[in-house]
Amino acid sequence: MGTPEELVKSRDHESIIIGSVEGFEQGRDIYDMPEDPYPDKRVVMRVRVDSTIKDRGLVSDGRVYLDLDQGGLYRSGIPRTSLDDFRKAIPVDTKVMLFLFPDQRQAPRIEGARNGLPDGAILATADPQGVIFDSGSKLVGGHEELEGAWRGIGSIDEVALRVRKELGVG
């Protein structure tokens, strides 16, 4: 979507939050084919919720838990991107805005489905444009590069203001 307003009009997000990254944990292994020897490795990003624009149940104990792709595997089955790589690229306390849905991914086999999640927490997934980091000097897309009108927005606070106005909330 070309603007934050278009993004929130395009889909009914379950939760829209602003928070701070607390850390990363090893997530689940998803096997898309029954006999697949190599899983789709996942990581869980734990985010402390600092401000809620909208929430229909994804915030648990003041946090959300976002499912992220860990990337490809070497032939040995070891992920090309380690948890330490995530931790270095996205340090603790990095400001983030998330446009979320509950995870509904299904596969013939999922190992460690609750990895990285405390009791009662719901795993969330983000809209393709729904992960926005604030680097301190500019916004950075977590899944897709921010383009067009997004580049003219200086901060997550400005995105939040525009989203709140579009949704008619506080």
Short mmCIF file of C-alpha atoms in Angstrom, two decimals:
data_model
loop_
_atom_site.label_atom_id
_atom_site.label_comp_id
_atom_site.label_asym_id
_atom_site.label_seq_id
_atom_site.Cartn_x
_atom_site.Cartn_y
_atom_site.Cartn_z
CA MET A 1 0.00 0.00 0.00
CA GLY A 2 1.20 3.47 -0.81
CA THR A 3 0.40 5.07 2.55
CA PRO A 4 -0.37 4.09 6.15
CA GLU A 5 -4.00 5.06 5.50
CA GLU A 6 -4.22 2.66 2.55
CA LEU A 7 -2.68 -0.10 4.66
CA VAL A 8 -5.27 0.16 7.44
CA LYS A 9 -8.15 0.49 4.96
CA SER A 10 -6.98 -2.56 3.02
CA ARG A 11 -7.41 -5.09 5.84
CA ASP A 12 -8.99 -5.38 9.26
CA HIS A 13 -5.88 -5.92 11.35
CA GLU A 14 -6.44 -7.78 14.59
CA SER A 15 -3.93 -5.59 16.43
CA ILE A 16 -1.91 -2.49 15.65
CA ILE A 17 0.72 -1.70 18.25
CA ILE A 18 3.81 0.38 18.88
CA GLY A 19 6.45 -1.23 21.01
CA SER A 20 10.06 -2.00 21.75
CA VAL A 21 11.92 -5.15 20.78
CA GLU A 22 12.79 -7.24 23.84
CA GLY A 23 14.47 -10.16 22.11
CA PHE A 24 14.36 -13.20 19.86
CA GLU A 25 13.76 -16.87 20.57
CA GLN A 26 13.96 -19.94 18.39
CA GLY A 27 10.52 -20.58 16.95
CA ARG A 28 8.92 -23.60 15.36
CA ASP A 29 9.96 -25.82 12.46
CA ILE A 30 7.37 -26.07 9.69
CA TYR A 31 7.43 -28.92 7.21
CA ASP A 32 5.35 -27.96 4.17
CA MET A 33 5.56 -31.46 2.70
CA PRO A 34 5.20 -34.64 4.79
CA GLU A 35 8.58 -36.09 3.82
CA ASP A 36 10.47 -32.80 3.60
CA PRO A 37 13.89 -33.24 5.31
CA TYR A 38 14.36 -29.46 5.71
CA PRO A 39 11.90 -27.37 7.69
CA ASP A 40 10.97 -23.75 7.31
CA LYS A 41 12.75 -22.44 10.44
CA ARG A 42 11.00 -19.66 12.33
CA VAL A 43 12.02 -17.08 14.94
CA VAL A 44 9.79 -15.38 17.52
CA MET A 45 10.37 -11.67 18.10
CA ARG A 46 9.17 -10.60 21.56
CA VAL A 47 7.90 -7.01 21.65
CA ARG A 48 6.93 -5.01 24.74
CA VAL A 49 3.79 -3.04 23.89
CA ASP A 50 4.25 0.66 24.64
CA SER A 51 1.07 1.88 22.91
CA THR A 52 -1.96 0.11 21.48
CA ILE A 53 -3.92 1.57 18.61
CA LYS A 54 -6.09 -1.52 18.27
CA ASP A 55 -6.09 -4.93 19.95
CA ARG A 56 -8.50 -7.81 19.72
CA GLY A 57 -6.58 -10.27 21.85
CA LEU A 58 -3.00 -10.53 20.56
CA VAL A 59 -1.45 -8.54 23.42
CA SER A 60 -0.61 -10.88 26.29
CA ASP A 61 0.91 -9.59 29.54
CA GLY A 62 1.90 -6.36 27.78
CA ARG A 63 3.68 -8.14 24.92
CA VAL A 64 3.16 -9.50 21.44
CA TYR A 65 5.04 -12.40 19.88
CA LEU A 66 5.75 -12.09 16.16
CA ASP A 67 6.58 -15.03 13.91
CA LEU A 68 9.46 -14.30 11.52
CA ASP A 69 11.14 -16.36 8.80
CA GLN A 70 14.64 -17.39 9.84
CA GLY A 71 15.77 -17.69 6.23
CA GLY A 72 17.28 -20.53 4.26
CA LEU A 73 19.24 -23.50 5.51
CA TYR A 74 22.66 -24.81 4.67
CA ARG A 75 22.70 -28.39 3.37
CA SER A 76 23.59 -29.45 6.90
CA GLY A 77 20.19 -28.14 8.03
CA ILE A 78 21.69 -25.26 10.03
CA PRO A 79 19.96 -21.90 9.45
CA ARG A 80 21.92 -19.35 7.42
CA THR A 81 20.67 -16.64 9.80
CA SER A 82 21.28 -17.31 13.50
CA LEU A 83 19.42 -15.87 16.46
CA ASP A 84 22.54 -13.81 17.16
CA ASP A 85 22.26 -12.35 13.64
CA PHE A 86 18.71 -11.21 14.46
CA ARG A 87 19.85 -9.81 17.81
CA LYS A 88 22.67 -7.82 16.19
CA ALA A 89 20.50 -6.50 13.34
CA ILE A 90 17.59 -5.52 15.61
CA PRO A 91 18.90 -4.64 19.07
CA VAL A 92 16.86 -4.66 22.27
CA ASP A 93 14.76 -1.48 22.66
CA THR A 94 14.48 -0.86 18.90
CA LYS A 95 11.15 0.92 18.35
CA VAL A 96 8.73 -1.00 16.14
CA MET A 97 5.18 -0.63 14.84
CA LEU A 98 3.26 -3.80 14.00
CA PHE A 99 0.07 -4.46 12.01
CA LEU A 100 -0.88 -7.96 13.17
CA PHE A 101 -3.07 -11.01 12.67
CA PRO A 102 -3.17 -14.25 14.66
CA ASP A 103 -1.02 -16.92 13.08
CA GLN A 104 -3.11 -19.46 11.18
CA ARG A 105 -0.42 -21.27 9.26
CA GLN A 106 -1.05 -24.95 8.73
CA ALA A 107 1.28 -27.63 7.46
CA PRO A 108 1.49 -31.42 7.40
CA ARG A 109 3.97 -31.24 10.26
CA ILE A 110 4.94 -28.50 12.73
CA GLU A 111 7.51 -29.18 15.42
CA GLY A 112 7.81 -26.95 18.48
CA ALA A 113 4.59 -25.05 17.78
CA ARG A 114 4.83 -23.21 21.14
CA ASN A 115 8.57 -22.48 20.99
CA GLY A 116 9.29 -18.92 22.11
CA LEU A 117 5.80 -18.40 23.55
CA PRO A 118 4.85 -18.18 27.23
CA ASP A 119 1.64 -19.79 28.45
CA GLY A 120 -1.43 -18.03 27.12
CA ALA A 121 0.39 -16.03 24.43
CA ILE A 122 -0.83 -16.09 20.85
CA LEU A 123 1.65 -16.16 17.98
CA ALA A 124 1.11 -13.26 15.59
CA THR A 125 1.99 -12.70 11.97
CA ALA A 126 2.33 -9.33 10.30
CA ASP A 127 0.96 -7.81 7.16
CA PRO A 128 3.69 -7.72 4.43
CA GLN A 129 4.10 -3.98 5.15
CA GLY A 130 3.22 -4.49 8.79
CA VAL A 131 6.65 -4.42 10.45
CA ILE A 132 8.17 -0.95 10.65
CA PHE A 133 11.32 -0.21 12.62
CA ASP A 134 12.43 3.27 13.63
CA SER A 135 16.20 3.53 13.20
CA GLY A 136 16.30 6.94 14.85
CA SER A 137 16.88 8.69 11.56
CA LYS A 138 14.39 6.96 9.27
CA LEU A 139 11.76 4.24 9.05
CA VAL A 140 12.83 0.78 7.90
CA GLY A 141 10.49 -1.91 6.61
CA GLY A 142 10.92 -5.24 8.35
CA HIS A 143 9.48 -7.40 5.56
CA GLU A 144 9.41 -5.06 2.58
CA GLU A 145 11.33 -1.91 1.77
CA LEU A 146 9.24 1.19 2.40
CA GLU A 147 8.61 3.03 -0.84
CA GLY A 148 6.75 6.03 -2.21
CA ALA A 149 4.90 8.16 0.35
CA TRP A 150 6.25 5.99 3.20
CA ARG A 151 9.73 7.45 2.62
CA GLY A 152 8.49 10.93 3.48
CA ILE A 153 7.35 9.86 6.94
CA GLY A 154 9.91 10.72 9.59
CA SER A 155 8.91 8.56 12.54
CA ILE A 156 6.71 5.80 13.87
CA ASP A 157 4.90 8.44 15.91
CA GLU A 158 3.87 10.14 12.66
CA VAL A 159 2.66 6.82 11.21
CA ALA A 160 0.69 6.18 14.41
CA LEU A 161 -0.93 9.61 14.26
CA ARG A 162 -2.05 9.01 10.68
CA VAL A 163 -3.33 5.49 11.47
CA ARG A 164 -5.26 6.73 14.53
CA LYS A 165 -6.85 9.48 12.44
CA GLU A 166 -7.81 7.02 9.68
CA LEU A 167 -9.34 4.61 12.20
CA GLY A 168 -11.00 7.42 14.17
CA VAL A 169 -9.38 6.43 17.47
CA GLY A 170 -7.71 8.58 20.19
#
